[in-house]
Short mmCIF file of C-alpha atoms and ligand atoms in Angstrom, two decimals:
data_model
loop_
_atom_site.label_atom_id
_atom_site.label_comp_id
_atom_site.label_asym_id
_atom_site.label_seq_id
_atom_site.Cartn_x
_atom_site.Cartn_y
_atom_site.Cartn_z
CA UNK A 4 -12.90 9.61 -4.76
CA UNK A 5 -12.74 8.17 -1.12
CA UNK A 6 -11.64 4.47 -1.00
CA UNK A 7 -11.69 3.62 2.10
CA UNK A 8 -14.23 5.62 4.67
CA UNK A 9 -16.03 5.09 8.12
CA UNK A 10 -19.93 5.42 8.20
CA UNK A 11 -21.59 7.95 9.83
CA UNK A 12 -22.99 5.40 12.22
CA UNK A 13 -19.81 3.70 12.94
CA UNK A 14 -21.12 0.31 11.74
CA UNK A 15 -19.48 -0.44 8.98
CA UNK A 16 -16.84 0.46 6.68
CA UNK A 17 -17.44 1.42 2.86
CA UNK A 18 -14.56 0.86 0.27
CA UNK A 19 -14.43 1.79 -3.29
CA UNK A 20 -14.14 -1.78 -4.43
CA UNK A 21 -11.12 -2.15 -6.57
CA UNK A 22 -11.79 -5.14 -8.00
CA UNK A 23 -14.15 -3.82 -10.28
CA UNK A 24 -12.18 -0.50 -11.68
CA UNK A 25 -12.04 0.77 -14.11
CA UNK A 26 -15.56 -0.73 -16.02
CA UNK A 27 -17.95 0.47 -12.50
CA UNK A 28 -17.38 2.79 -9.82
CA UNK A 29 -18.61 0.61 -7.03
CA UNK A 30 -18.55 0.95 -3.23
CA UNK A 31 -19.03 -1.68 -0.62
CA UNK A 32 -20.11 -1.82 2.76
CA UNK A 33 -18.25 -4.03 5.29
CA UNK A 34 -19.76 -4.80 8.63
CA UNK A 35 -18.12 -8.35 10.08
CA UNK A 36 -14.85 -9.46 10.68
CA UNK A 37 -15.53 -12.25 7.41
CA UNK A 38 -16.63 -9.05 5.26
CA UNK A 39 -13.06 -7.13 5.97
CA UNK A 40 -10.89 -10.06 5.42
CA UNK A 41 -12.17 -10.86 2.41
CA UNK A 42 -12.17 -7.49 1.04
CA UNK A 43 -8.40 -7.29 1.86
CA UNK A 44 -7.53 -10.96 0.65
CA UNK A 45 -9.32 -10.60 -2.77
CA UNK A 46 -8.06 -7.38 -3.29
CA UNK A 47 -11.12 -5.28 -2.98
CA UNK A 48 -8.91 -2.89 -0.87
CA UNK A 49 -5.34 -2.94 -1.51
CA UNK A 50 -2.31 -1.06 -1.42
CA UNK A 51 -0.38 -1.09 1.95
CA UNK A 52 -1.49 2.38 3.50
CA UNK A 53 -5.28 1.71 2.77
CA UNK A 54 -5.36 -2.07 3.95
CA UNK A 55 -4.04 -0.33 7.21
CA UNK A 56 -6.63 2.29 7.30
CA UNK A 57 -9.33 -0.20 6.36
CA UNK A 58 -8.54 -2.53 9.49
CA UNK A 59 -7.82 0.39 11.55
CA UNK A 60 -11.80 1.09 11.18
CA UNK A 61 -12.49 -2.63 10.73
CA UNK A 62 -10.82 -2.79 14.48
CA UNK A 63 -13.35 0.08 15.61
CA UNK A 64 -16.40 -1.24 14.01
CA UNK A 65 -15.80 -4.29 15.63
CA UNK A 66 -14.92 -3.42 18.87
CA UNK A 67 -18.40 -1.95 18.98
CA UNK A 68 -19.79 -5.48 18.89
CA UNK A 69 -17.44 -6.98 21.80
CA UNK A 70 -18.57 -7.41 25.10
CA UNK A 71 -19.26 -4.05 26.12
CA UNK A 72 -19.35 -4.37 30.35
CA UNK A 73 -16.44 -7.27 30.66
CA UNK A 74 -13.02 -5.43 30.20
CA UNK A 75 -11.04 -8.53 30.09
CA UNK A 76 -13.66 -10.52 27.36
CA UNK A 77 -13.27 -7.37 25.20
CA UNK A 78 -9.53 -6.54 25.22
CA UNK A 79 -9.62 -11.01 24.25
CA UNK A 80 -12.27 -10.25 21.65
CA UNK A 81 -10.12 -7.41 20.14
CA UNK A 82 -7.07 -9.32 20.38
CA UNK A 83 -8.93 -12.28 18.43
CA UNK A 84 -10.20 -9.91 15.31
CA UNK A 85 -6.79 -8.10 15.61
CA UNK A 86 -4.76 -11.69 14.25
CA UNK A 87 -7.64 -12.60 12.14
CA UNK A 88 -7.18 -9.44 10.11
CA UNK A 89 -3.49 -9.70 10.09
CA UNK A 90 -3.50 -12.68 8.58
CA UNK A 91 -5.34 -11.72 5.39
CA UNK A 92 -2.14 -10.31 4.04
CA UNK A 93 1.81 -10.80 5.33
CA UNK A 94 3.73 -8.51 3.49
CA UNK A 95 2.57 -5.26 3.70
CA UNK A 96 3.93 -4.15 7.53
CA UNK A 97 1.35 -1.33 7.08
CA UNK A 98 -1.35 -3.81 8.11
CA UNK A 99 0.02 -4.84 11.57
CA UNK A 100 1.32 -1.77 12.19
CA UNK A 101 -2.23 -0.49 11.76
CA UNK A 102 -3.73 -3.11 13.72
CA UNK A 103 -1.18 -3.02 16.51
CA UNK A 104 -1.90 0.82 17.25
CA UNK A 105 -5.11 0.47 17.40
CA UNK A 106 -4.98 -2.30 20.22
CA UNK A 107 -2.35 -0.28 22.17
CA UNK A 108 -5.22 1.88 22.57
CA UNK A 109 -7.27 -0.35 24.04
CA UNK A 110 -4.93 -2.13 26.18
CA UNK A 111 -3.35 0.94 27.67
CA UNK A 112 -6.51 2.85 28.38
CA UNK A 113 -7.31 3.54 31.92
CA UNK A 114 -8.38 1.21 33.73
CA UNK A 115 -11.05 3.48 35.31
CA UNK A 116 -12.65 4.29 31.85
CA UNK A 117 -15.80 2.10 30.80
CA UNK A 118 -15.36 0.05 27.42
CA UNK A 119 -18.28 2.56 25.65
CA UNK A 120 -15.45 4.92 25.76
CA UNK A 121 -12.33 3.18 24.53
CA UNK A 122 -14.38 2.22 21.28
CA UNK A 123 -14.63 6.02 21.06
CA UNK A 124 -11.25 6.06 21.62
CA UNK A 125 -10.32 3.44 18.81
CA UNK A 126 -12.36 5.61 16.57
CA UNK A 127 -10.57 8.56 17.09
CA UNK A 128 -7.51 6.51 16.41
CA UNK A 129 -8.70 4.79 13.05
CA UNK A 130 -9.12 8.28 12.08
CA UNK A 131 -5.93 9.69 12.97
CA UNK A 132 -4.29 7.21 11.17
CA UNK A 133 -6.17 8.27 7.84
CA UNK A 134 -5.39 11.41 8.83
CA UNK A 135 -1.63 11.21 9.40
CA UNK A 136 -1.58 8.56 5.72
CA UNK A 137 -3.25 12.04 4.02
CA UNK A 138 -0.11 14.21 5.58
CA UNK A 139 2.45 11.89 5.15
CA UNK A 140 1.55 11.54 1.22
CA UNK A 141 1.96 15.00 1.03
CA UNK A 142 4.78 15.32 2.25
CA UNK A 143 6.45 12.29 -0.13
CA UNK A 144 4.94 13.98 -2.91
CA UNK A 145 7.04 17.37 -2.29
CA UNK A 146 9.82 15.81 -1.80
CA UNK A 147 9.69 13.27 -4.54
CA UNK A 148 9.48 16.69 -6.96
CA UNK A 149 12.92 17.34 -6.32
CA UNK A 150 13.75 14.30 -7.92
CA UNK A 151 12.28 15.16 -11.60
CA UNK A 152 12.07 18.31 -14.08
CA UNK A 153 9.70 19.01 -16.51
CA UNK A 154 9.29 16.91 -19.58
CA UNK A 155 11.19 13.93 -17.34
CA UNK A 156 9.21 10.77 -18.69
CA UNK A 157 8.87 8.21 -15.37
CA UNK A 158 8.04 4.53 -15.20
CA UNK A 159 5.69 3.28 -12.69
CA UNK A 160 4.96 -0.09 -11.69
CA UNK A 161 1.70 -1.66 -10.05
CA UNK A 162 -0.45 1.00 -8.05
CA UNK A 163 1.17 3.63 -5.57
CA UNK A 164 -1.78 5.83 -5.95
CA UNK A 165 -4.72 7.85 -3.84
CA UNK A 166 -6.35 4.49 -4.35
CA UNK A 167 -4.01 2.75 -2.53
CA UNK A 168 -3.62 5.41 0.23
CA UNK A 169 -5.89 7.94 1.26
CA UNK A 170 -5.13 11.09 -1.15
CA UNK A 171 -1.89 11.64 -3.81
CA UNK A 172 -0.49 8.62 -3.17
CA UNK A 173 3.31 7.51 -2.94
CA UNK A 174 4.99 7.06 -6.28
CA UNK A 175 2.28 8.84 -8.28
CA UNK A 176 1.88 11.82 -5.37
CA UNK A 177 4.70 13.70 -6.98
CA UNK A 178 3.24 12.88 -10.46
CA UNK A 179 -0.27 14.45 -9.10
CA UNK A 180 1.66 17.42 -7.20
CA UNK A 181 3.36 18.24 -10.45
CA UNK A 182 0.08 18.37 -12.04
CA UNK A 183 -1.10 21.04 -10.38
CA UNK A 184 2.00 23.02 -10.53
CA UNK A 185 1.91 22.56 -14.26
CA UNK A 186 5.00 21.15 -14.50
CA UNK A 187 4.92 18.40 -17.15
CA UNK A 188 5.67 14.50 -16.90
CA UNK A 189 5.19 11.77 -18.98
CA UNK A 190 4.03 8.78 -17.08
CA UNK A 191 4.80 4.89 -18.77
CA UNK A 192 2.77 2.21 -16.35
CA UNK A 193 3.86 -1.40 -16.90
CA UNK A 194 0.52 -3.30 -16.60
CA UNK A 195 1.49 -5.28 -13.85
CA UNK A 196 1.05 -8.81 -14.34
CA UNK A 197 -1.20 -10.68 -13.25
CA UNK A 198 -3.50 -8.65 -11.08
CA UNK A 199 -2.67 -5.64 -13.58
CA UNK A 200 -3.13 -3.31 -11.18
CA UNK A 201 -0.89 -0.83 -13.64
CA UNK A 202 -3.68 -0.87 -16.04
CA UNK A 203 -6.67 -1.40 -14.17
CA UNK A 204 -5.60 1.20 -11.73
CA UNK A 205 -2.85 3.06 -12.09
CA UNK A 206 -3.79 4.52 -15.51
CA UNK A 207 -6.99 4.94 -14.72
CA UNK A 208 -6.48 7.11 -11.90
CA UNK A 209 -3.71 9.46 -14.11
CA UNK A 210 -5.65 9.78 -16.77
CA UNK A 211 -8.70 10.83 -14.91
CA UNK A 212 -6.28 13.32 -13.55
CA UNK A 213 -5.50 14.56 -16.61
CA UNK A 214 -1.66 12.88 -16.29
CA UNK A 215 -0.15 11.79 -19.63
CA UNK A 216 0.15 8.60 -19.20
CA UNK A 217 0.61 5.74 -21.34
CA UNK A 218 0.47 2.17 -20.71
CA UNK A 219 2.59 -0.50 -21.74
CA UNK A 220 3.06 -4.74 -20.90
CA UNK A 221 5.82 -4.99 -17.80
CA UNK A 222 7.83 -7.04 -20.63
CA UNK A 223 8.07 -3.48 -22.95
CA UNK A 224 9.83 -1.64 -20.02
CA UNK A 225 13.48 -2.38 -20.88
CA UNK A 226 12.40 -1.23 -24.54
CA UNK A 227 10.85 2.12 -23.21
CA UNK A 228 14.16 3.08 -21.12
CA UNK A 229 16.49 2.06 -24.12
CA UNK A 230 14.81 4.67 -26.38
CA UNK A 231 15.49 7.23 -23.57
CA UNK A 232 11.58 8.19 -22.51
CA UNK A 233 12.72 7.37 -19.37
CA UNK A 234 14.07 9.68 -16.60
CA UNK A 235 13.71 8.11 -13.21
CA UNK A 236 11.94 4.90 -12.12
CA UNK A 237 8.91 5.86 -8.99
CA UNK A 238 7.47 2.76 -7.12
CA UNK A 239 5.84 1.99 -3.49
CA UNK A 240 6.28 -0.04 -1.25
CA UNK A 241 4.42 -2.77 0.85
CA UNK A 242 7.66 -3.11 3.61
CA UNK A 243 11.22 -1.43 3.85
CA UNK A 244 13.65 -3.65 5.56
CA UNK A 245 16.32 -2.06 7.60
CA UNK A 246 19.22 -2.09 5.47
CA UNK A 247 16.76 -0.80 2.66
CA UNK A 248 15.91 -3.96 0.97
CA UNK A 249 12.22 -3.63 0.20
CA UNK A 250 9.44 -5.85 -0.76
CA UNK A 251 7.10 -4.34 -3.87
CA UNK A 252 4.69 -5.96 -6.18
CA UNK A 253 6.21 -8.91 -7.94
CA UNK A 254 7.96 -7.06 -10.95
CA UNK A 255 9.39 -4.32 -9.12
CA UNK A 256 13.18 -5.83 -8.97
CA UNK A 257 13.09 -6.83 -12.49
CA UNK A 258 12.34 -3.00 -13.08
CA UNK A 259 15.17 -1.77 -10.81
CA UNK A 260 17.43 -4.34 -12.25
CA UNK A 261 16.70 -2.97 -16.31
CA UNK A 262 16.77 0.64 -14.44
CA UNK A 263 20.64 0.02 -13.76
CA UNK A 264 21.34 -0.89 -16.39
CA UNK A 265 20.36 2.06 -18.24
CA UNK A 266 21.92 3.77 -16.00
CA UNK A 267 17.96 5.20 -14.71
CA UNK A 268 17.79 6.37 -11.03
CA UNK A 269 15.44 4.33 -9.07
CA UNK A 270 13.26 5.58 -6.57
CA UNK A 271 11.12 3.82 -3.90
CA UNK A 272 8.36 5.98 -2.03
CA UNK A 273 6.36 5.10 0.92
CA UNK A 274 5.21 6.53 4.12
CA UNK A 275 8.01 6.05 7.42
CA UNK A 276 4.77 3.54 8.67
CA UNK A 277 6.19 1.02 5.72
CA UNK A 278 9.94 1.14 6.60
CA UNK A 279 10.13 -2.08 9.40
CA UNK A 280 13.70 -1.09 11.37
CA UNK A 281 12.37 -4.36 13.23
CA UNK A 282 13.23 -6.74 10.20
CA UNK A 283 16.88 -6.51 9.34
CA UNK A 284 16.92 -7.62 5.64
CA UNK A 285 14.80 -8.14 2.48
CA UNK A 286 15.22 -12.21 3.46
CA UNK A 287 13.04 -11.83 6.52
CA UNK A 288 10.03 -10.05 4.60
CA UNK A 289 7.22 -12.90 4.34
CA UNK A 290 6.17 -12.99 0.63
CA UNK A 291 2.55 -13.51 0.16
CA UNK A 292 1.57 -16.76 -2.19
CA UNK A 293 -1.27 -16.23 -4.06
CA UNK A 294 -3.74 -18.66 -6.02
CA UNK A 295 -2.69 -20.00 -9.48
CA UNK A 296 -6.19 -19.11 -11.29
CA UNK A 297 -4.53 -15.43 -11.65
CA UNK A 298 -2.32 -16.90 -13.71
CA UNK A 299 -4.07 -19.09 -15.49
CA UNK A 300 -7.52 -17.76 -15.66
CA UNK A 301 -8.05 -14.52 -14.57
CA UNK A 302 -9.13 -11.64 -17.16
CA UNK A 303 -9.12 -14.19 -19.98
CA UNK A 304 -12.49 -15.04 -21.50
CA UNK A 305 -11.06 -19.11 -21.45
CA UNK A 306 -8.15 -20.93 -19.66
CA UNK A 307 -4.68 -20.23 -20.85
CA UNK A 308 -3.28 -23.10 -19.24
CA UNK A 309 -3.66 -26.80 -18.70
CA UNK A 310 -5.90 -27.36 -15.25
CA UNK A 311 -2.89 -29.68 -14.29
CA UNK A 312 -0.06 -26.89 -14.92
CA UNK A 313 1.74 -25.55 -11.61
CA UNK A 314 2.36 -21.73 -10.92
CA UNK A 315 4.34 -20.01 -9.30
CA UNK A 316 2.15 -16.70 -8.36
CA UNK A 317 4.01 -14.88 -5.28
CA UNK A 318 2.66 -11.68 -5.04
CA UNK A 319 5.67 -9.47 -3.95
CA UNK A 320 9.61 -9.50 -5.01
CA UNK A 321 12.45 -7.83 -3.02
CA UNK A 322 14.23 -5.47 -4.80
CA UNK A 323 18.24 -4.92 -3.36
CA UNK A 324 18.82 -2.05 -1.36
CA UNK A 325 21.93 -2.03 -3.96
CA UNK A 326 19.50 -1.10 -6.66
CA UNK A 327 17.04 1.77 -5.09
CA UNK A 328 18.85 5.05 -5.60
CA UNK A 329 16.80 6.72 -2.76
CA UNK A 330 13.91 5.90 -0.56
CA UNK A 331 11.93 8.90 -0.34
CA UNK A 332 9.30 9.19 2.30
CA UNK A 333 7.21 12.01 4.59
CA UNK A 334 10.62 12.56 6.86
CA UNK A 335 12.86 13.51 3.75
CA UNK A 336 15.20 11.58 0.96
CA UNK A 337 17.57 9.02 2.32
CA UNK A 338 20.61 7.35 0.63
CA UNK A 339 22.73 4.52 1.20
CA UNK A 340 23.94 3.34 3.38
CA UNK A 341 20.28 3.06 4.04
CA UNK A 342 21.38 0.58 7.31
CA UNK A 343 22.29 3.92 9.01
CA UNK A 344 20.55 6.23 6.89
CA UNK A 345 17.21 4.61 7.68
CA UNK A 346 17.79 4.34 11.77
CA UNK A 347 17.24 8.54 11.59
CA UNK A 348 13.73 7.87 10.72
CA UNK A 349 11.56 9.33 13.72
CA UNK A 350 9.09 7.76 15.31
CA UNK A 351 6.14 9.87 15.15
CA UNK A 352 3.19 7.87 17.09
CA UNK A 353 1.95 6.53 20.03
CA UNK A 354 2.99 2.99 18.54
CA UNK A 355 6.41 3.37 17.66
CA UNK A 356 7.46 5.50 21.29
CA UNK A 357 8.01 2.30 22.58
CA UNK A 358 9.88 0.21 19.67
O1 MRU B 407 -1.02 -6.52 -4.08
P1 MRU B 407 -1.23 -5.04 -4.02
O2 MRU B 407 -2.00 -4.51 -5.18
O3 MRU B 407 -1.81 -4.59 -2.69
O4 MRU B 407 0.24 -4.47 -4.12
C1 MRU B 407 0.45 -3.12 -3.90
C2 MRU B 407 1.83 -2.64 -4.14
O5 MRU B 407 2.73 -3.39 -4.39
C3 MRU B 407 2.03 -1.17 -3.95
O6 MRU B 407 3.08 -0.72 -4.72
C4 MRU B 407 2.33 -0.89 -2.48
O7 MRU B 407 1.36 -1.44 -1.65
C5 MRU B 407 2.48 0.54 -2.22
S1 MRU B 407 0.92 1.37 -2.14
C6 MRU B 407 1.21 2.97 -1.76
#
């Protein structure tokens, strides 16, 4: 199942719309600037790695409608849609990053080479970063193996998977890798309130791939680890501060905090595109705020609350880099001191040669 693709005529992008999983298999064609911002605000694409890769191709559909024979109007154009899409979502650093390499392309082409050809190049880009999302999940997925044996029950929380990357995922790659090597794991997903990503998602996708998996509220989790089905904690990421703080779906420190206390190792898993060396602690990670009728209204058949009662609905927590264990990601495990541990992390594109 693709999620997030480009169409063969380069005018639009289609995404599996997430929104509607796991009652209809639905895809969606997006071919304005409105149509991809929406799509990433309401959740139809989500997950850090594919909200990159869907604005990555977003940028390149675009760019195919900008002034095509006045450099200057198009590079402005670009630079306009480029801040547009960043602002459907702050926290995930995917998303600018994304964004950002694809207008380095365009700003630094030649200035001898006609515009017709730097939308081919921002095509080719788009695509490489799928590409190198695909590889890099791989690569978390073998290494995240180490971490577990056979028969280890993990706990998941909100949705690390292909869906929310391109193919295996982050936290449920080594889930999926151990699949095929036959090498048994019992999977617990907290439900993930109040998107519920964990059920709507997450144990939709294991259990189509044949995973044992078995769902439970996010308030059952402590009760799950005391009765010892739990061997390790696996979760994403949507940014990875410096000194290893890192910003997950709202829940995620809550899990890492009962995870202690069982004495549980915790393990965060994301691609090196996540980890932001440029942001030096979990206090300078914008947390998105998101609408109060997910609280109150959404996925119940009535109102659960009083029109007039406030929320509180921010869609990411930070989870102390005293917590996490290890951070495990395409360039190998790290440990704490994750301030020096994480500074080895190569930069591996175009974008970061610079940083
Ligand atoms: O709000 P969402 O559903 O986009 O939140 C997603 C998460 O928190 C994921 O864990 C994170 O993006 C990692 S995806 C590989």
């Amino acid at each position: 199942m693709i999620n997030v693709s480009l169409d063969q005529t380069g005018s639009s992008v289609t995404i599996l719309d997430q929104t509607k999983l796991p009652n209809q298999v639905e895809y969606r064609r997006l071919s304005t600037a409105e149509d991809i911002h929406e799509a990433i605000v309401h959740l139809r694409v989500r997950g850090a790695p594919a909200i990159g890769i869907c604005a990555a191709f977003g940028m390149y559909v675009l760019s195919r409608s900008m002034p095509q024979d006045d450099r200057r109007a198009f590079l402005e154009g670009l630079s306009r849609a480029k801040e547009y899409l960043a602002s459907a979502r702050p926290t995930a650093v995917n998303l600018r990053w994304a964004l950002d390499r694809m207008e380095k392309v365009a700003s630094e082409a030649s200035p001898a080479l006609p515009v017709p050809k730097i939308c081919e190049m921002l095509k080719a880009e788009a695509l490489a970063i799928q590409k190198e999302d695909m590889d890099m999940c791989r690569r978390i997925a073998e290494y995240g193996l180490t971490l577990v044996k056979n028969g280890d029950g993990i706990l998941t929380h909100c949705n690390a998977g292909p869906l929310a990357t391109s193919r295996y995922g982050t936290a449920l790659g080594p889930i999926f890798l151990a699949k095929e090597r036959g090498i048994d794991l019992k999977v617990f997903a907290d439900e993930t309130r109040p998107l519920l990503q964990g059920a709507r998602l997450t144990s939709y996708e294991l259990e189509r791939g044949g995973v044992d998996v078995t769902l439970i509220c996010d308030n059952m989790a402590s009760m799950v680890m005391k009765n010892g089905w739990i061997q390790a904690c696996f979760v994403g990421c949507d940014r990875v501060a410096a000194n290893g703080d890192t910003a997950n779906k709202i829940g995620t420190s809550g899990v890492a905090i009962l995870a202690k206390h069982y004495g549980i190792p915790f393990y965060v898993l994301g691609p090196s595109s996540t980890i932001d060396l440029d942001c030096p602690t979990g206090d300078d990670i914008p947390i998105e705020l998101r609408a109060p009728q997910e609280i109150k209204e959404m996925f119940y058949s009535q109102p659960m609350a009083l029109p007039e009662t406030k929320c509180y609905n921010p869609a990411f927590d930070v989870t102390d880099h005293s917590l996490i264990t290890a951070i495990v990601t395409d360039q190998g495990i790290f440990r704490a001191p994750y301030s020096e541990s994480l500074r080895k992390i190569k930069k591996t594109n175009a974008w970061c040669d610079d940083q």
